[in-house]
Short mmCIF file of C-alpha atoms in Angstrom, two decimals:
data_model
loop_
_atom_site.label_atom_id
_atom_site.label_comp_id
_atom_site.label_asym_id
_atom_site.label_seq_id
_atom_site.Cartn_x
_atom_site.Cartn_y
_atom_site.Cartn_z
CA MET A 1 101.55 4.91 50.59
CA ARG A 2 99.32 4.54 47.56
CA LYS A 3 98.98 0.99 46.19
CA ARG A 4 99.49 0.15 42.53
CA TYR A 5 95.97 -1.25 42.05
CA LYS A 6 92.62 -0.38 43.56
CA THR A 7 91.01 -3.84 43.31
CA GLY A 8 92.60 -7.24 42.89
CA LEU A 9 90.70 -10.44 42.11
CA VAL A 10 91.98 -13.87 43.16
CA LEU A 11 90.34 -16.97 41.67
CA SER A 12 90.96 -20.48 43.01
CA GLY A 13 91.08 -23.75 41.17
CA GLY A 14 88.16 -26.18 41.22
CA GLY A 15 87.49 -27.69 37.81
CA THR A 16 84.07 -27.08 36.31
CA ARG A 17 82.99 -25.36 39.51
CA GLY A 18 84.63 -22.41 37.76
CA PHE A 19 81.19 -21.48 36.43
CA ALA A 20 80.66 -20.06 39.93
CA HIS A 21 83.58 -17.67 39.37
CA LEU A 22 81.66 -16.17 36.46
CA GLY A 23 78.59 -15.59 38.64
CA VAL A 24 80.69 -13.88 41.33
CA ILE A 25 82.30 -11.61 38.73
CA ALA A 26 78.91 -10.77 37.21
CA ALA A 27 77.69 -9.69 40.67
CA LEU A 28 80.84 -7.59 41.16
CA TYR A 29 80.21 -5.85 37.85
CA GLU A 30 76.63 -5.07 38.90
CA LYS A 31 78.03 -3.39 42.01
CA GLY A 32 80.26 -1.25 39.81
CA ILE A 33 83.44 -3.07 40.78
CA ARG A 34 85.90 -4.22 38.14
CA PRO A 35 89.30 -5.68 38.96
CA ASP A 36 92.50 -3.89 38.01
CA VAL A 37 94.62 -7.03 38.36
CA ILE A 38 93.79 -10.76 38.50
CA SER A 39 95.60 -13.76 39.95
CA GLY A 40 94.31 -17.27 39.33
CA THR A 41 95.13 -20.93 39.20
CA SER A 42 93.67 -23.86 37.25
CA VAL A 43 90.09 -22.95 36.25
CA GLY A 44 90.66 -19.64 38.04
CA ALA A 45 93.44 -19.00 35.53
CA ILE A 46 91.15 -19.94 32.65
CA VAL A 47 88.36 -17.61 33.82
CA GLY A 48 90.87 -14.92 34.75
CA ALA A 49 92.46 -14.98 31.29
CA PHE A 50 89.12 -14.47 29.57
CA ILE A 51 88.20 -11.61 31.93
CA ALA A 52 91.65 -10.03 31.54
CA SER A 53 91.20 -10.22 27.76
CA GLY A 54 88.09 -8.04 28.00
CA LYS A 55 85.28 -10.62 27.76
CA THR A 56 82.21 -10.36 29.99
CA PRO A 57 81.06 -13.16 32.32
CA GLU A 58 78.07 -13.75 30.03
CA GLU A 59 80.27 -14.11 26.96
CA ILE A 60 82.55 -16.53 28.81
CA LEU A 61 79.60 -18.57 30.06
CA LYS A 62 78.46 -19.00 26.47
CA ILE A 63 81.92 -20.19 25.41
CA PHE A 64 82.18 -22.59 28.35
CA ASN A 65 78.72 -23.99 27.68
CA GLN A 66 79.90 -25.27 24.32
CA GLY A 67 81.32 -28.23 26.23
CA TRP A 68 84.95 -27.77 25.23
CA PHE A 69 86.27 -29.34 28.44
CA PHE A 70 85.17 -32.87 27.68
CA ARG A 71 84.95 -32.57 23.92
CA TYR A 72 88.67 -31.93 23.66
CA THR A 73 89.90 -34.03 26.60
CA ASN A 74 91.14 -37.37 25.30
CA LEU A 75 91.94 -40.54 27.18
CA HIS A 76 95.42 -41.80 26.42
CA ILE A 77 97.96 -44.35 27.66
CA PRO A 78 98.57 -43.20 31.28
CA VAL A 79 102.33 -42.64 31.30
CA ASP A 80 102.15 -39.32 33.14
CA GLY A 81 98.39 -38.69 33.41
CA MET A 82 95.07 -40.34 32.60
CA LEU A 83 93.71 -37.44 30.52
CA LYS A 84 95.05 -34.82 28.15
CA LEU A 85 93.83 -31.22 28.06
CA ASN A 86 94.76 -30.97 24.40
CA GLY A 87 91.65 -29.00 23.38
CA LEU A 88 91.89 -26.30 26.04
CA GLN A 89 94.86 -24.77 24.25
CA GLU A 90 92.89 -24.70 20.99
CA VAL A 91 89.95 -22.88 22.58
CA ILE A 92 92.19 -20.28 24.24
CA GLN A 93 93.93 -19.60 20.93
CA LYS A 94 90.59 -19.28 19.17
CA GLU A 95 88.76 -17.10 21.71
CA ILE A 96 91.52 -14.89 23.18
CA PRO A 97 93.35 -12.65 20.69
CA TYR A 98 96.50 -12.33 22.78
CA LYS A 99 99.49 -14.66 22.54
CA ASN A 100 101.37 -13.81 25.72
CA ILE A 101 100.27 -13.08 29.28
CA GLU A 102 101.88 -9.65 29.17
CA ASP A 103 99.88 -8.77 26.04
CA LEU A 104 96.55 -8.84 27.92
CA PRO A 105 94.89 -5.47 28.56
CA MET A 106 94.82 -6.24 32.31
CA PRO A 107 97.74 -7.38 34.52
CA PHE A 108 97.38 -11.10 35.13
CA PHE A 109 99.24 -13.71 37.22
CA ILE A 110 98.98 -17.47 36.74
CA SER A 111 99.94 -19.83 39.54
CA VAL A 112 101.80 -22.96 38.36
CA SER A 113 103.65 -25.71 40.25
CA ASN A 114 107.14 -26.57 39.01
CA LEU A 115 107.54 -30.35 39.26
CA ASN A 116 111.31 -30.12 38.86
CA THR A 117 111.90 -27.67 41.72
CA GLY A 118 108.85 -28.55 43.80
CA LYS A 119 107.96 -24.86 44.12
CA VAL A 120 105.09 -22.62 43.07
CA GLU A 121 105.69 -19.90 40.48
CA TYR A 122 103.54 -16.93 39.53
CA LYS A 123 103.79 -16.20 35.82
CA ASN A 124 102.87 -12.75 34.47
CA SER A 125 104.67 -13.18 31.17
CA GLY A 126 105.19 -15.95 28.63
CA PRO A 127 102.83 -17.98 26.42
CA LEU A 128 99.26 -17.56 27.63
CA ASP A 129 97.86 -20.83 26.28
CA LYS A 130 100.60 -23.19 27.52
CA THR A 131 100.84 -21.50 30.93
CA ILE A 132 97.08 -21.86 31.47
CA LEU A 133 97.33 -25.46 30.31
CA ALA A 134 100.06 -26.11 32.88
CA SER A 135 98.10 -24.38 35.63
CA SER A 136 95.07 -26.58 34.87
CA SER A 137 96.86 -29.94 34.84
CA ILE A 138 95.89 -31.71 38.07
CA PRO A 139 98.66 -34.27 38.74
CA VAL A 140 97.89 -37.91 37.86
CA LEU A 141 94.65 -36.89 36.11
CA PHE A 142 96.37 -34.72 33.49
CA SER A 143 99.78 -34.75 31.86
CA PRO A 144 102.35 -32.12 32.95
CA VAL A 145 103.18 -29.28 30.55
CA LYS A 146 106.74 -28.35 29.61
CA LEU A 147 107.75 -24.67 29.75
CA ASP A 148 111.35 -23.57 29.25
CA GLY A 149 112.61 -27.10 29.80
CA GLN A 150 110.76 -27.56 33.12
CA LYS A 151 107.65 -29.62 33.80
CA TYR A 152 104.66 -27.84 35.34
CA VAL A 153 101.34 -28.96 36.83
CA ASP A 154 98.31 -27.39 38.49
CA GLY A 155 99.23 -24.31 40.51
CA GLY A 156 96.72 -25.36 43.13
CA LEU A 157 99.04 -28.15 44.20
CA VAL A 158 101.06 -25.55 46.15
CA ASP A 159 98.86 -22.43 46.12
CA ASN A 160 95.20 -22.83 45.20
CA ILE A 161 94.15 -19.28 46.12
CA PRO A 162 97.10 -17.28 44.80
CA VAL A 163 96.90 -14.03 46.70
CA GLU A 164 100.71 -13.97 47.04
CA PRO A 165 101.72 -12.11 43.83
CA ILE A 166 99.29 -9.21 44.39
CA LYS A 167 98.83 -9.09 48.18
CA ASN A 168 100.94 -5.97 48.71
CA ASP A 169 99.90 -4.09 45.58
CA CYS A 170 96.11 -3.74 46.02
CA GLU A 171 93.97 -1.45 48.14
CA ASN A 172 91.31 -4.20 48.17
CA ILE A 173 91.39 -7.88 47.28
CA VAL A 174 88.40 -10.08 46.46
CA ALA A 175 89.27 -13.78 46.85
CA VAL A 176 86.98 -16.54 45.61
CA ASN A 177 87.42 -20.12 46.85
CA ILE A 178 85.48 -22.79 44.97
CA SER A 179 87.35 -25.71 46.57
CA PRO A 180 86.55 -25.70 50.30
CA LEU A 181 87.45 -28.94 52.04
CA ASN A 182 84.30 -30.02 53.88
CA PRO A 183 83.53 -33.54 55.21
CA ARG A 184 82.36 -36.02 52.57
CA GLU A 185 81.01 -39.52 53.09
CA LYS A 186 80.80 -41.06 49.61
CA PHE A 187 83.15 -41.42 46.64
CA ASN A 188 81.85 -42.93 43.42
CA ASN A 189 85.00 -43.41 41.35
CA LEU A 190 88.79 -43.14 41.16
CA ILE A 191 88.67 -39.60 39.75
CA GLN A 192 86.68 -38.36 42.76
CA ILE A 193 89.23 -39.98 45.08
CA ALA A 194 92.14 -38.49 43.14
CA THR A 195 90.68 -34.99 43.14
CA ARG A 196 89.77 -35.23 46.83
CA THR A 197 93.33 -36.24 47.65
CA PHE A 198 94.61 -33.31 45.62
CA TYR A 199 92.39 -30.74 47.32
CA MET A 200 93.33 -32.04 50.78
CA SER A 201 96.70 -30.40 50.17
CA VAL A 202 95.58 -27.09 48.72
CA ASN A 203 93.81 -25.42 51.62
CA ALA A 204 96.92 -24.90 53.74
CA ASN A 205 97.31 -21.13 53.22
CA MET A 206 93.80 -20.05 54.25
CA ASN A 207 95.01 -17.77 57.07
CA GLU A 208 97.23 -15.88 54.63
CA VAL A 209 94.40 -15.57 52.11
CA LYS A 210 91.91 -14.22 54.64
CA LYS A 211 94.50 -11.86 56.14
CA TYR A 212 94.97 -10.03 52.85
CA SER A 213 91.42 -10.29 51.48
CA SER A 214 88.96 -7.42 51.89
CA VAL A 215 86.26 -9.83 50.71
CA TYR A 216 86.50 -13.63 50.94
CA ILE A 217 83.86 -15.61 49.06
CA GLU A 218 83.13 -19.31 49.41
CA PRO A 219 79.77 -20.06 47.76
CA GLU A 220 77.67 -22.18 50.10
CA GLY A 221 77.25 -25.75 48.86
CA ILE A 222 79.92 -25.42 46.14
CA ASP A 223 81.71 -28.55 47.38
CA THR A 224 78.72 -30.77 46.55
CA TYR A 225 79.42 -30.34 42.81
CA ASP A 226 81.77 -32.71 40.99
CA ILE A 227 84.78 -30.81 39.60
CA LEU A 228 84.66 -32.60 36.23
CA SER A 229 80.92 -32.41 35.51
CA LEU A 230 79.36 -29.93 33.09
CA SER A 231 75.77 -30.78 33.95
CA HIS A 232 75.27 -27.97 36.49
CA ALA A 233 76.80 -24.99 34.71
CA GLN A 234 73.86 -22.61 35.17
CA GLU A 235 73.32 -23.69 38.79
CA LEU A 236 76.96 -22.98 39.59
CA TYR A 237 76.84 -19.61 37.85
CA GLU A 238 73.81 -18.63 39.94
CA LEU A 239 75.41 -20.02 43.10
CA GLY A 240 78.38 -17.73 42.58
CA TYR A 241 76.17 -14.78 41.67
CA ASN A 242 73.94 -15.19 44.72
CA SER A 243 76.91 -15.55 47.06
CA LEU A 244 77.77 -11.90 46.42
CA LYS A 245 74.59 -10.23 45.12
CA GLU A 246 73.14 -9.23 48.51
CA ARG A 247 76.45 -8.82 50.30
CA GLU A 248 77.60 -5.42 51.52
CA LEU A 249 81.17 -4.80 50.46
CA PRO A 250 83.60 -2.79 52.62
CA PHE A 251 84.79 -0.63 49.71
#
């Protein structure tokens, strides 16, 4: 039976390591492969939205390099999170000319965690900016986002590599994991501890991911980069690019 899509792309969360996603996608494009559908969470949802809107990896890299992540992230009284992603919404509205997820030229799913129900949801319709904001809000670090009367946080809390919504609809799936959980000896601050604790819970569905992925990519050394640092953007881009450039793909 013929599948709905030829190639699906799944992008994990991982903060500013998302620059590596852009490198992987650039290498895919060089091989003549472009996704027909994308599923992403957290920074994977951010990158995925820009790609689904028609922008190239190079264009997105230029936008990301403007430093919007920290420029617009403000410390506030920590009632429900230490930081606010209040500028991310502004950048999405400015750079992506589509209001709703379903308006994008490419089918796109965003993984979000519903705090009220305790379950993951995969949104392919609704407000693009607020849904991405919700999907990017790591609990404790960032404030939850309200959608339709419910509170949502980072989709990676329940499903960090969201192959689920497209696993049965694609002939081939390329999954990119930028948050592998490898041993680590040193932690320099509370944010590193908080993010480490978060990612300890998000690698539970790896068998499912690998079962449905034609190509699984985990850039070597990606876990040595801090998920909130912008100082290695080009390195991460090249790390992602090199992880796929010389690889033979099965399709």
